[in-house]
PDB file of C-alpha atoms in Angstrom:
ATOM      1  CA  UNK A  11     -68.346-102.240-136.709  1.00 94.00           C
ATOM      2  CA  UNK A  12     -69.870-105.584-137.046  1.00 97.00           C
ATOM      3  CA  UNK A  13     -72.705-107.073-138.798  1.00 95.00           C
ATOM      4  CA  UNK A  14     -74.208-110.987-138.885  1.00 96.00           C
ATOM      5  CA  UNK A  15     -73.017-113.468-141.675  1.00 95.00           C
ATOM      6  CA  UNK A  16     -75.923-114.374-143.931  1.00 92.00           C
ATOM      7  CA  UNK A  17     -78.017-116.939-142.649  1.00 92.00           C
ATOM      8  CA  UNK A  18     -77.066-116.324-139.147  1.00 96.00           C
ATOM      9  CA  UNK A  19     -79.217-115.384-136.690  1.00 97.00           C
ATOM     10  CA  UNK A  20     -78.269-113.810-132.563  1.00 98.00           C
ATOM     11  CA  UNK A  21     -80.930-114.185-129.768  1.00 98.00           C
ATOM     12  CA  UNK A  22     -79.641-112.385-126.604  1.00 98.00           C
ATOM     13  CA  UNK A  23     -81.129-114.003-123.615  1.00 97.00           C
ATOM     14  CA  UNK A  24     -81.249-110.871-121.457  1.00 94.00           C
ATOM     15  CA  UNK A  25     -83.176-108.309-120.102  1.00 90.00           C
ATOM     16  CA  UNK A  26     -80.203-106.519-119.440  1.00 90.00           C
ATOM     17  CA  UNK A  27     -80.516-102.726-120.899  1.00 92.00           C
ATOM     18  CA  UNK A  28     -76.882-103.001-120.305  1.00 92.00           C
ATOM     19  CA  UNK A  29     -76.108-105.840-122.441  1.00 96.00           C
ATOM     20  CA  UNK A  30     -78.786-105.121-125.015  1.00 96.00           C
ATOM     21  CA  UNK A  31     -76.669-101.394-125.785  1.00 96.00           C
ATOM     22  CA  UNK A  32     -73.052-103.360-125.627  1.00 97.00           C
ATOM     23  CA  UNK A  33     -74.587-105.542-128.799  1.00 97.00           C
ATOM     24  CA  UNK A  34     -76.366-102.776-130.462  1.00 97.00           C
ATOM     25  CA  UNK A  35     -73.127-100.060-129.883  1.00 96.00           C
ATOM     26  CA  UNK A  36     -70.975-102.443-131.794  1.00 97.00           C
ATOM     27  CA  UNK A  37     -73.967-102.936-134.650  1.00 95.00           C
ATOM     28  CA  UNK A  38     -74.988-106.053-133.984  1.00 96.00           C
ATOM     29  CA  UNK A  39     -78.718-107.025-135.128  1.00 96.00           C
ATOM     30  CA  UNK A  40     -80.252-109.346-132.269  1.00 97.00           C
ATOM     31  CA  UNK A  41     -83.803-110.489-131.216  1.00 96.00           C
ATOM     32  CA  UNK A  42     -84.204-110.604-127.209  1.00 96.00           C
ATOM     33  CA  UNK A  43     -85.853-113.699-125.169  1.00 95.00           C
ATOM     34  CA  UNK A  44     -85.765-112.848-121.680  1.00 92.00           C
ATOM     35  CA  UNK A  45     -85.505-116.145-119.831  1.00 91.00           C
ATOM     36  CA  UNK A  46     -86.797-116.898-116.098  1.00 89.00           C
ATOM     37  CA  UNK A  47     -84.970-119.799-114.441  1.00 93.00           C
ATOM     38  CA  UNK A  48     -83.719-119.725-110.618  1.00 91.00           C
ATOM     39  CA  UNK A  49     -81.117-118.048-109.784  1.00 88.00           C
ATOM     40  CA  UNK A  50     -80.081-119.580-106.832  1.00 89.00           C
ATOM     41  CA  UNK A  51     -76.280-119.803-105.861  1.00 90.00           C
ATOM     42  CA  UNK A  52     -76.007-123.935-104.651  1.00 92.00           C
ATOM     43  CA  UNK A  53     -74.247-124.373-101.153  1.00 90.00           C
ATOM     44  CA  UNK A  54     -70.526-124.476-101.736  1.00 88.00           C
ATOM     45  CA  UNK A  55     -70.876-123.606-105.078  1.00 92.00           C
ATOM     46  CA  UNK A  56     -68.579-121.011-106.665  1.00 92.00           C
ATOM     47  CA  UNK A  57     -68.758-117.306-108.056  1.00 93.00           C
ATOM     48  CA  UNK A  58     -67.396-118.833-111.430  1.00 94.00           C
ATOM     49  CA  UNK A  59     -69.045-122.282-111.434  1.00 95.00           C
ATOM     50  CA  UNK A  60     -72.834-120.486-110.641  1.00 95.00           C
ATOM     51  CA  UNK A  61     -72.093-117.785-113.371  1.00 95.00           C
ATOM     52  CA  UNK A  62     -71.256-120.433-115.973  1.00 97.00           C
ATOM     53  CA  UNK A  63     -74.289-123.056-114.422  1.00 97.00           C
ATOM     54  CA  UNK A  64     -77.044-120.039-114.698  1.00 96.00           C
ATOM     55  CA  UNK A  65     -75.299-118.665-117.973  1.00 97.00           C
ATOM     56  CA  UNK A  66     -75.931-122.303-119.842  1.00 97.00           C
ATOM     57  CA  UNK A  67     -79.365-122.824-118.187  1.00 97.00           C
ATOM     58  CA  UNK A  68     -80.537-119.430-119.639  1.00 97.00           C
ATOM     59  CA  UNK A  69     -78.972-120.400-123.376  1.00 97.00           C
ATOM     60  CA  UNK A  70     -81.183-123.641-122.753  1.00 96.00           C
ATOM     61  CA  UNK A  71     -84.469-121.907-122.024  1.00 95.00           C
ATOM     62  CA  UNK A  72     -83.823-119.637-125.425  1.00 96.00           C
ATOM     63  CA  UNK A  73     -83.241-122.650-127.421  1.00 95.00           C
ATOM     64  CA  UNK A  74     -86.517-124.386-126.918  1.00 91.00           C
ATOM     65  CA  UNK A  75     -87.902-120.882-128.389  1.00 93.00           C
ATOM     66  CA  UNK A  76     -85.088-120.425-131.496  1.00 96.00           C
ATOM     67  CA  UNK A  77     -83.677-123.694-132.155  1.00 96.00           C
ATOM     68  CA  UNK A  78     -81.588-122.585-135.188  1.00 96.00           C
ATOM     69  CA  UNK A  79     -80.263-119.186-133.689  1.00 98.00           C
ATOM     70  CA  UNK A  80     -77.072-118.324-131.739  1.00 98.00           C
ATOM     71  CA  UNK A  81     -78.065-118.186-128.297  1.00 98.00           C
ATOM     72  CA  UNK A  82     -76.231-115.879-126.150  1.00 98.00           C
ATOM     73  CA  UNK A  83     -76.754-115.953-122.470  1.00 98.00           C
ATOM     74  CA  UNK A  84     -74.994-114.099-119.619  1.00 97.00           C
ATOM     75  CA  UNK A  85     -74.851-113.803-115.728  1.00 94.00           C
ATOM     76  CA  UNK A  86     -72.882-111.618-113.094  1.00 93.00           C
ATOM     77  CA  UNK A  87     -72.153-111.862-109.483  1.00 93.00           C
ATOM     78  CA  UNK A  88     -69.614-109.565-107.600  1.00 95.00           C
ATOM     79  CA  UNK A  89     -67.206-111.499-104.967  1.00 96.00           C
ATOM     80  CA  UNK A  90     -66.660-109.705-101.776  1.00 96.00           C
ATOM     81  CA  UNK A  91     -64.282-112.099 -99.661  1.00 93.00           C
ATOM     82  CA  UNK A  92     -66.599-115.542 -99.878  1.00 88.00           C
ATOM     83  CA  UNK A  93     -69.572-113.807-100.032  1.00 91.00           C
ATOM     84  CA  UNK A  94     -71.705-113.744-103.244  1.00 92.00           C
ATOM     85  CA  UNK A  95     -73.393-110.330-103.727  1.00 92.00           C
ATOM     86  CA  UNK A  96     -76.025-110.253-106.260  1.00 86.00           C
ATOM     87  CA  UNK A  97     -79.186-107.697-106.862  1.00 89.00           C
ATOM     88  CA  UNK A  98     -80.558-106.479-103.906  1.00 95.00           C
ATOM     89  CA  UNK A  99     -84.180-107.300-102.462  1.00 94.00           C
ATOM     90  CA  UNK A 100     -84.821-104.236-100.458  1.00 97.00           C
ATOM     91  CA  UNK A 101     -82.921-100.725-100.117  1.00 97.00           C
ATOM     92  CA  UNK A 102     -81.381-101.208 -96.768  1.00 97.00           C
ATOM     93  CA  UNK A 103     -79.576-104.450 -98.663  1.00 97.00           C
ATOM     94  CA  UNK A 104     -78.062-102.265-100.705  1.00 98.00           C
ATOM     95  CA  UNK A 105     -77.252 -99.895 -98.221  1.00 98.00           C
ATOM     96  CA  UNK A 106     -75.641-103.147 -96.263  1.00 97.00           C
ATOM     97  CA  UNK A 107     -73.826-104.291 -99.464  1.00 97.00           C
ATOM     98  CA  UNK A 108     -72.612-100.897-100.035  1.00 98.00           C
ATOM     99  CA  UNK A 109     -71.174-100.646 -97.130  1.00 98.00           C
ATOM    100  CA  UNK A 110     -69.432-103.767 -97.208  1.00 97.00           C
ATOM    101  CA  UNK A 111     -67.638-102.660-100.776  1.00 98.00           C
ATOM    102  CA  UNK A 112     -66.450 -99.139 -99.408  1.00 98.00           C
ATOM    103  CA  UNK A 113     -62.807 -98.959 -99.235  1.00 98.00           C
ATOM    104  CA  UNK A 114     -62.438-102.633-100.276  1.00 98.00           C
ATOM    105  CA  UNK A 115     -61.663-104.926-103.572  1.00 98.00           C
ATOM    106  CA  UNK A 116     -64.251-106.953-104.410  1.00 98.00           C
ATOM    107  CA  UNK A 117     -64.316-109.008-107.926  1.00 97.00           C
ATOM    108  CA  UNK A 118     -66.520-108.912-110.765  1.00 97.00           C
ATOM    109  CA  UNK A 119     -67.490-112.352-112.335  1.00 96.00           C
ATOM    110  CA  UNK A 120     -69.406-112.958-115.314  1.00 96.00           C
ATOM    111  CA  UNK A 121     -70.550-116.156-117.066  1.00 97.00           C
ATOM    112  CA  UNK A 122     -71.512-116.424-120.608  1.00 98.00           C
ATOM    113  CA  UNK A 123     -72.480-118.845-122.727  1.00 98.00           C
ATOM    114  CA  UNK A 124     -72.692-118.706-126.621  1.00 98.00           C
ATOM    115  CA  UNK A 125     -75.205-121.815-127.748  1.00 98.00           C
ATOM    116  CA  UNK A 126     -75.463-122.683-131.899  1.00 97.00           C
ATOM    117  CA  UNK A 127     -77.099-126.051-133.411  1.00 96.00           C
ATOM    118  CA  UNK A 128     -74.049-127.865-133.488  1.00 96.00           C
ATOM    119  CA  UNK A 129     -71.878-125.818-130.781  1.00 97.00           C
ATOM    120  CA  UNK A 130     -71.733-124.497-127.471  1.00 97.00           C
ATOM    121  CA  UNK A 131     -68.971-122.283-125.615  1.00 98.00           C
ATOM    122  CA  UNK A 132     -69.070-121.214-122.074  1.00 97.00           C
ATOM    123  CA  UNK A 133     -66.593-119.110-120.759  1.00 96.00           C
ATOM    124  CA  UNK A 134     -66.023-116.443-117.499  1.00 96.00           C
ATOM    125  CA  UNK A 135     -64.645-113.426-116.845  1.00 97.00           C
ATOM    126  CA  UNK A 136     -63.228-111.392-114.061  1.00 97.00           C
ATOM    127  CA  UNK A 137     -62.422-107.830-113.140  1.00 98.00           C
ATOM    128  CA  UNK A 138     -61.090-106.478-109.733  1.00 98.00           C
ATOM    129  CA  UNK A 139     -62.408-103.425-108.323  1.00 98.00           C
ATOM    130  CA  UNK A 140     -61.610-100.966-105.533  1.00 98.00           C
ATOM    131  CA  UNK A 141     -64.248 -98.517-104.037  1.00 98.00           C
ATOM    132  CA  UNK A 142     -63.395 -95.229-102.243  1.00 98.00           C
ATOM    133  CA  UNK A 143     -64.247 -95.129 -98.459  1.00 98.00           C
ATOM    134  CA  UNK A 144     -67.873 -94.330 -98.787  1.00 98.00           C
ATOM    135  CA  UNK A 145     -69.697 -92.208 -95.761  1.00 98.00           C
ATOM    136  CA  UNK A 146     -72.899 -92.955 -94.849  1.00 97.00           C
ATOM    137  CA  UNK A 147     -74.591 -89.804 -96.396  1.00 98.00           C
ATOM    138  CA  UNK A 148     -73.008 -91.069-100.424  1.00 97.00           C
ATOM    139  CA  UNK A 149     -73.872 -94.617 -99.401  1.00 98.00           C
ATOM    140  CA  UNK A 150     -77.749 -92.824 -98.787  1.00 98.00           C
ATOM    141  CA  UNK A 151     -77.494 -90.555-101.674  1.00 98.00           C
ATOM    142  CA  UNK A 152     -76.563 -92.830-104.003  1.00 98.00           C
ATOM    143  CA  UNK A 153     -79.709 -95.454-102.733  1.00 98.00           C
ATOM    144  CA  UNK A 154     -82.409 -92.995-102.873  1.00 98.00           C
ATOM    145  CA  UNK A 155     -81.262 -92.661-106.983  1.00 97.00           C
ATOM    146  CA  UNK A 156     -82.522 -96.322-107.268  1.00 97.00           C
ATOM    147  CA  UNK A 157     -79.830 -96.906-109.515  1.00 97.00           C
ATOM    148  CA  UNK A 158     -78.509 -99.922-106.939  1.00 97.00           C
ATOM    149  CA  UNK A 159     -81.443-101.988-107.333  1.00 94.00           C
ATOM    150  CA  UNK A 160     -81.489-103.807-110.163  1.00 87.00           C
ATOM    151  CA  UNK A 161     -77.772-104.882-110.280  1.00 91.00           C
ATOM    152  CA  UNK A 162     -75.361-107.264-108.479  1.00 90.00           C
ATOM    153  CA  UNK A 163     -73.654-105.891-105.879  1.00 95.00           C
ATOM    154  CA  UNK A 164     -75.812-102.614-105.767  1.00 97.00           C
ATOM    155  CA  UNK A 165     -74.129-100.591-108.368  1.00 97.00           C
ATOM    156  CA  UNK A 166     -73.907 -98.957-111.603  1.00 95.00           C
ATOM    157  CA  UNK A 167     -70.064 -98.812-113.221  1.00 95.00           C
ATOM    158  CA  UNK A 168     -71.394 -97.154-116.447  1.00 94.00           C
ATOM    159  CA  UNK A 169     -74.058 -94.672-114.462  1.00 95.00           C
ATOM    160  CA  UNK A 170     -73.538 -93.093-110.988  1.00 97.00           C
ATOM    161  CA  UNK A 171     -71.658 -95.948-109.391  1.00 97.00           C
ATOM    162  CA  UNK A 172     -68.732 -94.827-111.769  1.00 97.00           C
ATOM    163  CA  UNK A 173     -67.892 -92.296-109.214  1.00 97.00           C
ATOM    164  CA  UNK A 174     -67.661 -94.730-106.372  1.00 98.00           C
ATOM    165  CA  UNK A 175     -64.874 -96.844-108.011  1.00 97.00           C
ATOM    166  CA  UNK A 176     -61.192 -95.304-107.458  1.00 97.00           C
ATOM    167  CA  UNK A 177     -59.596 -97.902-109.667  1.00 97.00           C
ATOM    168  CA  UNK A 178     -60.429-101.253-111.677  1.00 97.00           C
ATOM    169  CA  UNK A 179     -58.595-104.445-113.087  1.00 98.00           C
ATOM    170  CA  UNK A 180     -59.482-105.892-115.862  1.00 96.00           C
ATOM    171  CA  UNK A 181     -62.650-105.671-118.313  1.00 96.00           C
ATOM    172  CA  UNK A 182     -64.649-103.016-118.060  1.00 96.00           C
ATOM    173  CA  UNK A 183     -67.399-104.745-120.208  1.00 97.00           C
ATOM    174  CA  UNK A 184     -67.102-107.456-118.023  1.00 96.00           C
ATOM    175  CA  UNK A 185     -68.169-105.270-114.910  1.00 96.00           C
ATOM    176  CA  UNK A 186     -71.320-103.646-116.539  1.00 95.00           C
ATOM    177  CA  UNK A 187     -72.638-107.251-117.488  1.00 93.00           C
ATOM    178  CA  UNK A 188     -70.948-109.098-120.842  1.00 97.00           C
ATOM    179  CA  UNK A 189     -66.970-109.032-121.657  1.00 97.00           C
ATOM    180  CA  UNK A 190     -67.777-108.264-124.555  1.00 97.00           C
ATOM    181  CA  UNK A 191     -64.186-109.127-126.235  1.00 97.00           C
ATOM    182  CA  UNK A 192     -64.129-112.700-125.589  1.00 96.00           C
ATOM    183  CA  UNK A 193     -67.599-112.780-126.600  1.00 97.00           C
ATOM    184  CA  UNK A 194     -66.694-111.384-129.840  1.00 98.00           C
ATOM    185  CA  UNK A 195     -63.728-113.334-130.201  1.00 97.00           C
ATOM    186  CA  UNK A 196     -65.954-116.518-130.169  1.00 98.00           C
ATOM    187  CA  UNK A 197     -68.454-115.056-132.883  1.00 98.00           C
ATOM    188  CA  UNK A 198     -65.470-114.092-134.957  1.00 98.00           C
ATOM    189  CA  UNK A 199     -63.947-117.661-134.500  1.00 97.00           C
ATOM    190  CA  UNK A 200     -67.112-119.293-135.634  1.00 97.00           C
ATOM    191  CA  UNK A 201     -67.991-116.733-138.043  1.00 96.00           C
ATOM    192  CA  UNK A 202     -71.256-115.614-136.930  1.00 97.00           C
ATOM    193  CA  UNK A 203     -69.914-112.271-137.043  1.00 97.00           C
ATOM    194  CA  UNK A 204     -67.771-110.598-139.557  1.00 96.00           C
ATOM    195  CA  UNK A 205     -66.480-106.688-139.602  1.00 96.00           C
ATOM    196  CA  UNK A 206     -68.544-104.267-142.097  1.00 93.00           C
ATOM    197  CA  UNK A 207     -66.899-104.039-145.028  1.00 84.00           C
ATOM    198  CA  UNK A 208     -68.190-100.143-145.566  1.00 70.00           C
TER     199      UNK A 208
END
């Protein structure tokens, strides 16, 4: 659907299987550089502040290692109340976080940040959710599958978590890990991207 303008060049600064297919689905060529910084939330910071903060200090990191590309760098967090959920360290913290999201809304946040040579955006996105009452045998199920560990807030939207959610608000890109329209919107707008032409 969409290919690079000549000369241009996209580094994703992810890991992220998730975000790697969102870029690839809508034909976007990329190179990946994984970036380790800490993730640590500051006291009285923000969802939205700490998704932007650790979005920008990932798109720094790539830059030392492609100086001339478009850096794009991403975080999520999911909001329960004040708390900040994000992967879990052990399976009964995903049992505990799971249990704290059934039959609740809890909001989606994710930072990005889009870093060129001679510009930088950094925007957020967010996305309300509402999980079926969950009994302690799905909560269990759905832990052993080890799809809760590697994601914030201990679930999946696009695999097996899908069938936890009984209704959503907002971007669904956004919940599995990059809105991927605004993101889009600001390649467009700086023409780093452009639609195929056949």
């Amino acid at each position: 659907m969409y290919q690079l303008q000549e000369n241009q060049t996209l580094v994703l600064a992810s890991a992220s299987p998730r975000r790697r297919e969102m870029l690839s689905r809508i034909g976007l060529d990329f190179t990946l550089a994984p970036t380790e910084i800490d993730e640590t939330i500051l006291p009285d910071e923000d969802s939205q502040d700490a998704v932007c903060r650790l979005a920008e200090a990932k798109a720094r990191a790539a830059v030392e290692l492609h100086p001339k590309a478009v850096i794009l760098a991403a975080d999520t967090l999911v909001v329960l109340g004040k708390r900040i959920l994000g992967k879990p360290q052990s399976p009964s913290e995903a049992r505990d976080m799971l249990r704290g999201l059934s039959g609740r809304e809890h909001m989606v946040v994710t930072g990005f940040c889009l870093r060129a040579p001679k510009w930088t955006e950094t925007g957020c996105a967010r996305s309300l959710i509402k999980f079926r009452e969950l009994s302690a045998a799905e909560i269990a199920a759905y832990v052993h599958s080890g799809e809760p560990m590697d994601k914030a807030g201990a679930y999946a939207v696009q695999g097996q978590g899908a069938a936890l959610v009984e209704r959503m608000k907002g971007s669904y890109t956004n919940v599995v890990g990059l809105p991927l329209a605004c993101i889009v919107d600001v390649l467009v707008s700086y023409n780093v991207i452009t639609p195929k032409k056949d």
